[in-house]
């Protein structure tokens, strides 16, 4: 992350100064078994940002070593999300590019007496591994000869054994205090069609074996990863050293991004998708990057949030309000202000004669202030909440006997109102005060408030999708914490200019919040997703 001066950069600065490395090469290595989420955004910013700061390179490398869970859909979504976030990789690579080389490395370990074929089942391996306080016990197959291991491993590749019947394990130390070093499995038998290699292979390397080799093959100098891999670092180093890559890449761990009320597990996100609790991986409620894009989050806001979250050595939890703060800050500068009425009631201007044009400011924070034309006429819509026949204390909108300014237009004065049989207000009658538009002689009249409005004659009907967090606050079981009714849909009236909006155009609906046109917006489908509200609670 540019200019952050974090501990990773301190390490790199030191090693560059001492000549330990002469270039900075990083990689972003997602497994294509789901869509990227906001937690991956931090890793992307660190991996790509670190390489960019030092004029180095960053590869996009897919960790496609588990074909039973991987799919081309995920491969394509990952590329799309990284580009949307604003980054470009130097090379697009796959773990499957190296399957033959990894196999050769495994054979070399067998020849050195550092790997063996084991007949234990997964349960037996787990039971023999020991605990944090007691050592493991050797497999009875640990001392097979080199020749027997080479033969069995070749037969594993040839498909002579059933899935799970045998594994290849590294021969390290069953009494190591680090359980990851107790003869870990480095190859397993798995018959599943791979999205790139088809059915060519029926054995696949485990992540802890494949990853250091991939880094070494590509000349990666810094393997940057989250803290859950810290205990795996001794195995990472063991693989690279014993496969002949010295000094090879260096693994450095940083704290992962955790956000309150936000699901940060691909497994749980996939569960929501598979059970139909959300409308796919790109549902605007999802913390996936594609969901945030569909909701209307600006990519620059996500990058700014990741930079502010920092690069730490210990895990913590970030307030979701912090992310929304950066989204709001970005949209406050870039989003045009428009008028939408969510719960419309008719406002009749009894003394209006003909429609006339009014100029409304698009964005007061823009570098160059521009205006658009809206039509003022005899029949308008205002929001039901902006008129009170019996106003509560401190109410600052339209009331019997009162006045209010219509945004960008005239001050209007109450005349009367009408109700239905249940006593609900259906129409309000007002008269506008001549010469009370901005610059007019009556523009300075004191009024209680300013409200939005739309012309009934040319307004358009829009659909508003508004969202709550997927998780309720607090702790407990994932299923018990899912927010009921996390999506609500409203019909509203909007000013005519929104008919010209394009997909993903973002606006501030005055006094309501920030909204983004859906990806399929247009041709009569006028639908918006609420991005975030106007109120910023972060830091208060």
Coordinates of C-alpha atoms in Angstrom, one line a residue:
X1 CA 0.0 0.0 0.0
X2 CA 1.6 3.1 -1.2
X3 CA 3.1 5.3 1.5
X4 CA 1.9 3.2 4.4
X5 CA 5.4 2.5 5.8
X6 CA 4.3 -0.9 7.2
X7 CA 6.4 -3.7 8.7
X8 CA 6.4 -5.6 5.4
X9 CA 8.0 -2.7 3.6
X10 CA 10.5 -2.3 6.5
X11 CA 11.6 -5.9 5.9
X12 CA 11.9 -5.3 2.1
X13 CA 13.8 -2.0 2.6
X14 CA 16.3 -3.8 4.8
X15 CA 16.8 -6.8 2.5
X16 CA 17.2 -4.6 -0.6
X17 CA 19.8 -2.4 1.2
X18 CA 21.7 -5.5 2.3
X19 CA 21.5 -7.1 -1.2
X20 CA 19.5 -10.1 0.0
X21 CA 17.1 -9.5 -2.9
X22 CA 17.5 -7.4 -6.0
X23 CA 13.9 -7.2 -7.0
X24 CA 10.5 -7.4 -5.4
X25 CA 8.2 -10.0 -6.9
X26 CA 4.9 -10.9 -5.3
X27 CA 1.8 -12.9 -6.3
X28 CA -1.9 -13.0 -5.5
X29 CA -2.8 -16.7 -5.3
X30 CA -6.6 -17.3 -5.0
X31 CA -8.2 -20.7 -5.1
X32 CA -11.0 -20.6 -7.8
X33 CA -13.6 -22.2 -5.5
X34 CA -15.7 -19.1 -5.0
X35 CA -15.9 -15.3 -5.5
X36 CA -13.5 -12.9 -4.0
X37 CA -14.8 -11.0 -0.9
X38 CA -13.7 -7.8 0.9
X39 CA -11.1 -9.8 2.8
X40 CA -9.4 -10.7 -0.4
X41 CA -9.4 -7.0 -1.3
X42 CA -6.9 -6.3 1.5
X43 CA -4.6 -9.0 0.2
X44 CA -4.9 -7.8 -3.4
X45 CA -4.0 -4.2 -2.3
X46 CA -1.0 -5.5 -0.3
X47 CA 0.3 -7.9 -3.0
X48 CA -0.1 -5.6 -6.0
X49 CA 0.6 -2.4 -4.0
X50 CA 3.9 -3.7 -2.6
X51 CA 5.1 -4.8 -6.0
X52 CA 4.1 -1.4 -7.5
X53 CA 5.8 0.6 -4.8
X54 CA 9.2 -1.1 -5.6
X55 CA 8.8 -1.2 -9.3
X56 CA 8.4 -5.0 -9.1
X57 CA 6.0 -7.5 -10.5
X58 CA 2.9 -9.2 -9.2
X59 CA 1.5 -12.4 -10.7
X60 CA -2.1 -13.6 -10.6
X61 CA -1.8 -17.3 -9.9
X62 CA -4.7 -19.6 -9.4
X63 CA -4.2 -22.3 -6.7
X64 CA -6.2 -24.9 -8.7
X65 CA -5.0 -28.0 -6.9
X66 CA -8.4 -29.2 -5.7
X67 CA -10.6 -29.8 -8.8
X68 CA -13.5 -31.1 -6.9
X69 CA -14.3 -27.5 -5.7
X70 CA -13.1 -25.4 -8.5
X71 CA -14.8 -24.0 -11.6
X72 CA -14.1 -21.7 -14.6
X73 CA -16.9 -19.4 -13.4
X74 CA -14.8 -18.6 -10.4
X75 CA -11.6 -18.1 -12.5
X76 CA -13.4 -15.5 -14.6
X77 CA -15.0 -13.8 -11.7
X78 CA -11.6 -13.4 -10.0
X79 CA -10.1 -11.7 -13.0
X80 CA -13.0 -9.4 -13.4
X81 CA -12.9 -8.4 -9.7
X82 CA -9.2 -7.6 -9.6
X83 CA -9.5 -5.5 -12.7
X84 CA -12.5 -3.7 -11.3
X85 CA -10.6 -3.0 -8.1
X86 CA -8.0 -1.2 -10.2
X87 CA -5.1 -3.7 -10.5
X88 CA -3.3 -5.4 -13.4
X89 CA -1.2 -8.6 -13.0
X90 CA 2.1 -9.1 -14.8
X91 CA 1.4 -12.8 -15.6
X92 CA -1.7 -15.0 -15.3
X93 CA -0.6 -18.4 -14.1
X94 CA -2.0 -21.6 -12.6
X95 CA -0.7 -24.1 -10.1
X96 CA -1.7 -26.7 -12.8
X97 CA 0.9 -25.2 -15.1
X98 CA 3.4 -26.9 -12.8
X99 CA 1.9 -30.3 -12.1
X100 CA 4.7 -32.1 -13.9
X101 CA 7.4 -30.2 -12.2
X102 CA 5.8 -30.7 -8.8
X103 CA 5.6 -34.4 -9.4
X104 CA 9.3 -34.4 -10.2
X105 CA 10.0 -32.5 -7.0
X106 CA 8.1 -35.2 -5.1
X107 CA 10.1 -37.9 -6.8
X108 CA 13.3 -36.1 -5.8
X109 CA 12.1 -36.1 -2.1
X110 CA 11.4 -39.9 -2.3
X111 CA 14.9 -40.5 -3.7
X112 CA 16.4 -38.5 -0.8
X113 CA 14.5 -40.6 1.7
X114 CA 12.3 -37.5 2.6
X115 CA 8.9 -38.8 1.4
X116 CA 7.0 -42.1 1.6
X117 CA 3.8 -43.6 0.4
X118 CA 1.4 -44.3 3.3
X119 CA -1.6 -46.6 3.4
X120 CA -3.2 -44.9 6.4
X121 CA -6.7 -43.6 5.9
X122 CA -7.3 -39.9 6.6
X123 CA -8.7 -40.8 10.0
X124 CA -5.7 -42.9 10.9
X125 CA -3.3 -40.1 9.9
X126 CA -5.3 -37.7 12.1
X127 CA -5.3 -40.1 15.1
X128 CA -1.5 -40.8 14.8
X129 CA -0.6 -37.2 14.5
X130 CA -0.8 -36.6 18.3
X131 CA -1.9 -33.4 20.0
X132 CA -0.4 -30.0 20.9
X133 CA 1.0 -31.6 24.1
X134 CA 1.8 -35.2 23.0
X135 CA 3.9 -36.4 20.0
X136 CA 2.6 -38.3 17.1
X137 CA 3.4 -42.0 16.3
X138 CA 5.2 -43.2 13.2
X139 CA 3.2 -44.7 10.4
X140 CA 4.1 -48.4 9.9
X141 CA 4.8 -47.5 6.2
X142 CA 7.3 -44.8 7.1
X143 CA 10.4 -47.0 6.5
X144 CA 9.4 -48.3 3.1
X145 CA 12.4 -48.5 0.8
X146 CA 13.1 -45.8 -1.8
X147 CA 12.5 -48.2 -4.6
X148 CA 9.1 -49.3 -3.2
X149 CA 8.0 -45.7 -2.6
X150 CA 9.0 -44.8 -6.2
X151 CA 7.0 -47.7 -7.5
X152 CA 3.9 -47.0 -5.4
X153 CA 4.0 -43.3 -6.2
X154 CA 4.2 -44.0 -9.9
X155 CA 1.3 -46.4 -9.5
X156 CA -0.7 -43.7 -7.7
X157 CA -0.2 -41.5 -10.7
X158 CA -1.2 -44.3 -13.1
X159 CA -4.5 -44.8 -11.2
X160 CA -3.8 -48.2 -9.8
X161 CA -5.4 -47.3 -6.4
X162 CA -8.7 -46.0 -5.2
X163 CA -9.3 -42.4 -4.0
X164 CA -8.0 -42.1 -0.4
X165 CA -6.3 -45.6 -0.5
X166 CA -2.8 -44.1 -0.4
X167 CA -1.0 -40.7 0.1
X168 CA 2.5 -39.4 -0.3
X169 CA 3.8 -37.9 3.0
X170 CA 6.8 -35.9 3.7
X171 CA 9.2 -37.6 6.2
X172 CA 10.0 -34.9 8.7
X173 CA 9.4 -35.4 12.5
X174 CA 6.4 -37.0 14.2
X175 CA 7.5 -35.5 17.5
X176 CA 7.8 -31.9 16.2
X177 CA 6.1 -29.3 18.4
X178 CA 4.6 -27.9 15.2
X179 CA 1.9 -30.4 14.1
X180 CA 2.2 -29.2 10.5
X181 CA 5.7 -30.8 10.5
X182 CA 4.5 -34.3 11.6
X183 CA 4.8 -36.0 8.2
X184 CA 2.2 -34.0 6.4
X185 CA 0.5 -35.3 3.3
X186 CA 1.9 -33.8 0.2
X187 CA -0.1 -35.8 -2.5
X188 CA -3.5 -37.4 -2.4
X189 CA -5.4 -39.5 -4.9
X190 CA -8.5 -37.6 -6.2
X191 CA -10.5 -38.5 -9.3
X192 CA -12.2 -35.3 -10.4
X193 CA -12.2 -33.6 -13.8
X194 CA -9.9 -30.5 -13.6
X195 CA -11.1 -27.3 -15.3
X196 CA -7.8 -27.1 -17.3
X197 CA -6.1 -30.6 -17.3
X198 CA -9.3 -32.6 -17.6
X199 CA -8.7 -36.2 -16.5
X200 CA -5.0 -36.3 -17.1
X201 CA -4.2 -36.4 -13.4
X202 CA -5.7 -38.5 -10.6
X203 CA -3.2 -37.3 -8.0
X204 CA -2.9 -33.7 -6.8
X205 CA -0.4 -31.9 -4.6
X206 CA -1.6 -30.5 -1.3
X207 CA -1.5 -26.7 -0.9
X208 CA 1.4 -26.7 1.6
X209 CA 3.6 -28.6 -0.9
X210 CA 2.4 -26.8 -4.0
X211 CA 2.5 -23.2 -2.8
X212 CA 6.3 -22.8 -2.0
X213 CA 7.2 -24.6 -5.2
X214 CA 4.9 -22.3 -7.3
X215 CA 6.6 -19.3 -5.7
X216 CA 10.0 -20.7 -6.3
X217 CA 9.3 -21.6 -10.0
X218 CA 8.1 -18.0 -10.6
X219 CA 11.0 -16.3 -8.8
X220 CA 8.7 -14.8 -6.2
X221 CA 10.7 -13.0 -3.6
X222 CA 8.0 -12.3 -1.0
X223 CA 5.1 -14.7 -0.4
X224 CA 2.7 -12.4 1.5
X225 CA -0.1 -14.2 3.3
X226 CA -2.4 -14.0 6.3
X227 CA -1.6 -15.0 9.8
X228 CA -3.3 -18.4 9.7
X229 CA -0.3 -19.5 7.6
X230 CA 2.3 -18.5 10.2
X231 CA 2.4 -22.1 11.7
X232 CA 2.8 -23.4 8.1
X233 CA 5.9 -21.3 7.4
X234 CA 8.4 -24.0 8.7
X235 CA 6.9 -26.5 6.2
X236 CA 7.0 -23.8 3.5
X237 CA 10.7 -23.4 4.2
X238 CA 11.3 -27.2 4.4
X239 CA 9.8 -27.8 1.0
X240 CA 11.7 -25.1 -0.8
X241 CA 15.1 -26.1 0.9
X242 CA 14.7 -29.8 0.3
X243 CA 13.5 -29.3 -3.3
X244 CA 16.7 -27.2 -4.0
X245 CA 15.4 -23.6 -3.9
X246 CA 17.8 -21.7 -1.6
X247 CA 17.4 -19.0 -0.5
X248 CA 14.1 -19.0 -2.4
X249 CA 11.0 -16.9 -1.6
X250 CA 10.4 -15.5 1.9
X251 CA 7.0 -15.9 3.5
X252 CA 5.7 -13.0 5.5
X253 CA 2.4 -13.0 7.3
X254 CA 0.0 -10.1 8.0
X255 CA -3.3 -9.9 9.9
X256 CA -6.4 -10.8 7.9
X257 CA -9.3 -8.3 7.5
X258 CA -12.2 -9.0 9.9
X259 CA -15.3 -6.8 9.8
X260 CA -18.1 -6.8 12.2
X261 CA -21.5 -8.2 11.0
X262 CA -19.7 -9.3 7.8
X263 CA -19.3 -12.9 6.6
X264 CA -15.6 -13.4 5.7
X265 CA -15.7 -17.1 4.9
X266 CA -16.1 -18.4 1.3
X267 CA -17.6 -21.6 2.8
X268 CA -20.4 -19.7 4.5
X269 CA -20.9 -17.4 1.6
X270 CA -21.3 -20.5 -0.7
X271 CA -23.8 -21.9 1.8
X272 CA -25.9 -18.8 1.4
X273 CA -25.8 -19.1 -2.4
X274 CA -26.5 -22.8 -2.5
X275 CA -29.4 -22.5 -0.1
X276 CA -31.0 -19.6 -2.0
X277 CA -30.8 -17.2 0.9
X278 CA -29.3 -14.6 -1.4
X279 CA -29.6 -14.0 -5.2
X280 CA -26.2 -15.5 -6.1
X281 CA -22.6 -14.4 -5.4
X282 CA -23.3 -10.9 -6.8
X283 CA -26.2 -10.2 -4.5
X284 CA -25.7 -6.6 -3.2
X285 CA -25.9 -7.9 0.3
X286 CA -22.9 -10.1 -0.2
X287 CA -19.5 -8.9 0.9
X288 CA -18.1 -10.2 -2.3
X289 CA -16.4 -7.7 -4.6
X290 CA -18.9 -8.5 -7.3
X291 CA -21.7 -7.9 -4.8
X292 CA -20.2 -4.6 -3.7
X293 CA -19.9 -3.6 -7.4
X294 CA -23.5 -4.4 -7.9
X295 CA -24.5 -2.5 -4.8
X296 CA -22.6 0.5 -6.1
X297 CA -19.5 0.7 -3.9
X298 CA -16.7 2.7 -5.8
X299 CA -13.5 0.6 -6.1
X300 CA -11.4 3.6 -5.0
X301 CA -13.4 3.6 -1.7
X302 CA -12.5 -0.1 -1.1
X303 CA -8.8 0.7 -1.8
X304 CA -8.9 3.6 0.6
X305 CA -10.6 1.5 3.3
X306 CA -7.9 -1.3 2.9
X307 CA -5.2 1.3 3.2
X308 CA -6.7 2.8 6.4
X309 CA -7.2 -0.7 7.9
X310 CA -3.4 -1.0 7.7
X311 CA -0.9 -3.9 7.6
X312 CA -0.8 -5.3 11.1
X313 CA 1.0 -8.3 12.8
X314 CA -2.0 -9.3 15.0
X315 CA -5.6 -9.9 14.1
X316 CA -8.4 -7.5 15.1
X317 CA -11.9 -6.6 14.0
X318 CA -12.8 -3.5 12.1
X319 CA -16.1 -1.7 12.3
X320 CA -18.3 -2.0 9.2
X321 CA -19.0 1.8 9.7
X322 CA -15.4 2.4 8.6
X323 CA -15.9 0.8 5.2
X324 CA -19.1 2.8 4.8
X325 CA -17.3 6.0 5.8
X326 CA -14.9 5.6 2.8
X327 CA -17.8 4.7 0.5
X328 CA -19.7 7.7 1.6
X329 CA -16.7 10.0 1.4
X330 CA -16.1 8.9 -2.2
X331 CA -19.7 9.3 -3.3
X332 CA -20.0 12.7 -1.5
X333 CA -17.5 14.0 -4.0
X334 CA -18.6 12.2 -7.1
X335 CA -22.4 11.6 -7.0
X336 CA -24.9 14.0 -8.5
X337 CA -27.8 15.0 -6.2
X338 CA -31.2 14.2 -7.6
X339 CA -34.8 14.2 -6.2
X340 CA -36.8 11.0 -5.5
X341 CA -40.0 10.7 -3.4
X342 CA -40.2 7.4 -1.7
X343 CA -43.7 7.6 -0.3
X344 CA -45.5 10.1 -2.5
X345 CA -48.5 12.2 -1.8
X346 CA -49.8 14.8 -4.3
X347 CA -48.9 18.5 -3.8
X348 CA -51.2 20.8 -5.8
X349 CA -49.9 24.3 -6.5
X350 CA -53.2 26.1 -6.7
X351 CA -51.8 29.4 -8.2
X352 CA -49.5 27.8 -10.8
X353 CA -50.5 28.6 -14.4
X354 CA -48.1 26.7 -16.6
X355 CA -45.0 24.5 -16.3
X356 CA -41.7 26.2 -16.0
X357 CA -38.1 25.2 -15.8
X358 CA -36.0 25.4 -12.6
X359 CA -32.3 24.9 -12.4
X360 CA -31.0 22.5 -9.7
X361 CA -27.3 22.1 -8.8
X362 CA -25.9 18.7 -9.6
X363 CA -23.1 18.4 -7.1
X364 CA -21.9 21.2 -4.8
X365 CA -18.6 19.3 -4.2
X366 CA -17.7 18.9 -7.9
X367 CA -14.6 20.7 -9.2
X368 CA -16.9 22.4 -11.7
X369 CA -20.5 23.1 -10.5
X370 CA -23.1 22.2 -13.1
X371 CA -26.9 22.4 -13.2
X372 CA -29.8 20.5 -14.7
X373 CA -33.3 21.5 -15.5
X374 CA -36.4 20.2 -13.7
X375 CA -40.0 21.0 -14.4
X376 CA -42.1 22.9 -11.9
X377 CA -45.9 22.7 -12.4
X378 CA -49.4 22.5 -11.0
X379 CA -49.2 18.9 -9.7
X380 CA -46.1 17.7 -7.8
X381 CA -45.3 14.8 -5.5
X382 CA -43.7 15.2 -2.1
X383 CA -42.9 12.6 0.5
X384 CA -45.6 11.7 3.0
X385 CA -43.1 12.3 5.9
X386 CA -42.7 15.9 4.7
X387 CA -46.2 17.0 5.7
X388 CA -47.8 16.7 9.2
X389 CA -51.3 17.7 9.9
X390 CA -50.5 17.4 13.6
X391 CA -46.7 18.0 13.7
X392 CA -44.6 16.6 16.5
X393 CA -42.3 18.9 18.5
X394 CA -39.4 20.4 16.4
X395 CA -40.9 19.3 13.1
X396 CA -39.3 21.4 10.4
X397 CA -41.3 20.6 7.3
X398 CA -44.7 21.5 5.9
X399 CA -47.5 22.0 8.4
X400 CA -50.9 23.7 8.3
X401 CA -50.3 27.5 8.2
X402 CA -46.6 26.9 7.4
X403 CA -44.2 27.4 4.6
X404 CA -41.4 25.3 3.1
X405 CA -38.9 25.6 0.3
X406 CA -39.1 23.1 -2.6
X407 CA -35.5 22.3 -3.5
X408 CA -34.2 24.4 -6.4
X409 CA -37.7 26.0 -6.9
X410 CA -40.1 28.1 -5.0
X411 CA -41.2 28.6 -1.4
X412 CA -44.7 27.2 -1.0
X413 CA -47.3 28.1 1.6
X414 CA -49.9 25.7 3.0
X415 CA -53.6 26.2 1.9
X416 CA -55.4 23.0 2.8
X417 CA -55.1 19.2 2.7
X418 CA -57.4 16.2 2.0
X419 CA -57.7 12.8 3.6
X420 CA -59.2 9.5 2.8
X421 CA -61.8 7.6 4.8
X422 CA -59.2 6.3 7.2
X423 CA -57.8 9.8 7.9
X424 CA -54.6 9.3 5.8
X425 CA -53.5 12.5 4.0
X426 CA -53.8 12.0 0.2
X427 CA -53.2 15.6 -1.1
X428 CA -51.9 18.9 0.1
X429 CA -52.8 22.2 -1.5
X430 CA -50.3 25.0 -1.5
X431 CA -49.6 28.2 -3.3
X432 CA -46.2 29.2 -4.4
X433 CA -44.7 32.6 -3.4
X434 CA -43.7 34.5 -6.6
X435 CA -40.1 35.6 -6.9
X436 CA -39.0 33.2 -4.2
X437 CA -36.6 31.2 -6.3
X438 CA -32.9 31.6 -5.7
X439 CA -32.0 35.2 -6.5
X440 CA -35.6 36.5 -6.3
X441 CA -36.7 39.3 -4.1
X442 CA -38.6 36.9 -1.8
X443 CA -35.9 34.2 -1.8
X444 CA -34.7 35.3 1.7
X445 CA -38.0 34.5 3.4
X446 CA -37.5 32.4 6.5
X447 CA -38.9 28.8 6.1
X448 CA -38.7 25.8 8.4
X449 CA -37.1 23.5 5.9
X450 CA -36.2 22.4 2.4
X451 CA -37.8 19.3 0.9
X452 CA -37.4 17.3 -2.3
X453 CA -40.2 17.0 -4.9
X454 CA -40.9 15.8 -8.4
X455 CA -43.3 16.9 -11.1
X456 CA -46.2 14.5 -11.4
X457 CA -46.5 15.1 -15.1
X458 CA -43.0 13.9 -16.1
X459 CA -41.8 11.9 -13.1
X460 CA -40.8 8.2 -13.6
X461 CA -41.6 5.2 -11.5
X462 CA -38.5 3.6 -9.9
X463 CA -37.8 0.6 -7.8
X464 CA -35.6 1.0 -4.7
X465 CA -33.8 -2.0 -3.2
X466 CA -32.6 -1.3 0.4
X467 CA -30.5 -3.6 2.4
X468 CA -29.5 -4.5 5.9
X469 CA -26.4 -6.4 7.0
X470 CA -26.6 -10.2 6.5
X471 CA -25.5 -10.8 10.1
X472 CA -27.1 -9.6 13.3
X473 CA -24.7 -8.0 15.8
X474 CA -23.3 -10.3 18.5
X475 CA -22.0 -13.8 18.7
X476 CA -23.5 -17.2 18.2
X477 CA -24.3 -19.8 15.5
X478 CA -24.1 -18.5 12.0
X479 CA -27.6 -19.6 11.1
X480 CA -29.1 -18.0 14.1
X481 CA -27.4 -14.6 13.3
X482 CA -28.8 -14.2 9.8
X483 CA -30.8 -11.0 9.6
X484 CA -34.5 -11.6 8.6
X485 CA -35.8 -9.5 5.8
X486 CA -32.4 -8.1 4.9
X487 CA -33.7 -6.8 1.6
X488 CA -36.7 -4.5 1.2
X489 CA -38.1 -3.2 -2.0
X490 CA -40.0 0.1 -2.5
X491 CA -41.7 1.9 -5.3
X492 CA -41.0 5.6 -5.7
X493 CA -41.4 8.6 -7.9
X494 CA -38.2 10.1 -9.4
X495 CA -37.4 13.2 -11.4
X496 CA -37.3 12.7 -15.2
X497 CA -33.5 13.0 -15.5
X498 CA -33.0 9.6 -14.0
X499 CA -34.5 8.0 -17.1
X500 CA -31.2 8.9 -18.8
X501 CA -29.0 7.1 -16.2
X502 CA -26.7 4.3 -17.2
X503 CA -26.0 1.0 -15.4
X504 CA -23.9 1.6 -12.2
X505 CA -24.4 5.4 -12.3
X506 CA -24.4 6.6 -8.7
X507 CA -26.5 9.4 -7.2
X508 CA -27.3 11.0 -3.9
X509 CA -31.1 10.9 -3.5
X510 CA -31.5 14.1 -1.6
X511 CA -32.2 13.5 2.1
X512 CA -32.4 9.8 1.5
X513 CA -29.0 8.2 0.8
X514 CA -26.7 7.1 -2.0
X515 CA -28.1 4.8 -4.7
X516 CA -26.7 3.1 -7.7
X517 CA -28.4 2.1 -10.9
X518 CA -28.5 -1.7 -11.3
X519 CA -26.4 -3.4 -13.9
X520 CA -29.5 -4.1 -16.1
X521 CA -30.8 -0.5 -15.8
X522 CA -32.5 1.1 -18.7
X523 CA -35.2 0.4 -21.4
X524 CA -38.0 1.0 -18.9
X525 CA -36.3 -0.9 -16.0
X526 CA -35.6 1.9 -13.6
X527 CA -34.2 0.2 -10.5
X528 CA -31.7 1.3 -7.9
X529 CA -29.7 -0.3 -5.1
X530 CA -29.1 1.7 -2.0
X531 CA -25.4 2.0 -1.5
X532 CA -25.3 3.5 1.9
X533 CA -27.2 6.1 4.0
X534 CA -26.2 9.8 4.5
X535 CA -25.4 9.5 8.2
X536 CA -21.8 8.7 9.0
X537 CA -21.3 7.1 12.4
X538 CA -17.7 6.2 12.0
X539 CA -15.4 7.7 14.6
X540 CA -18.1 9.2 16.7

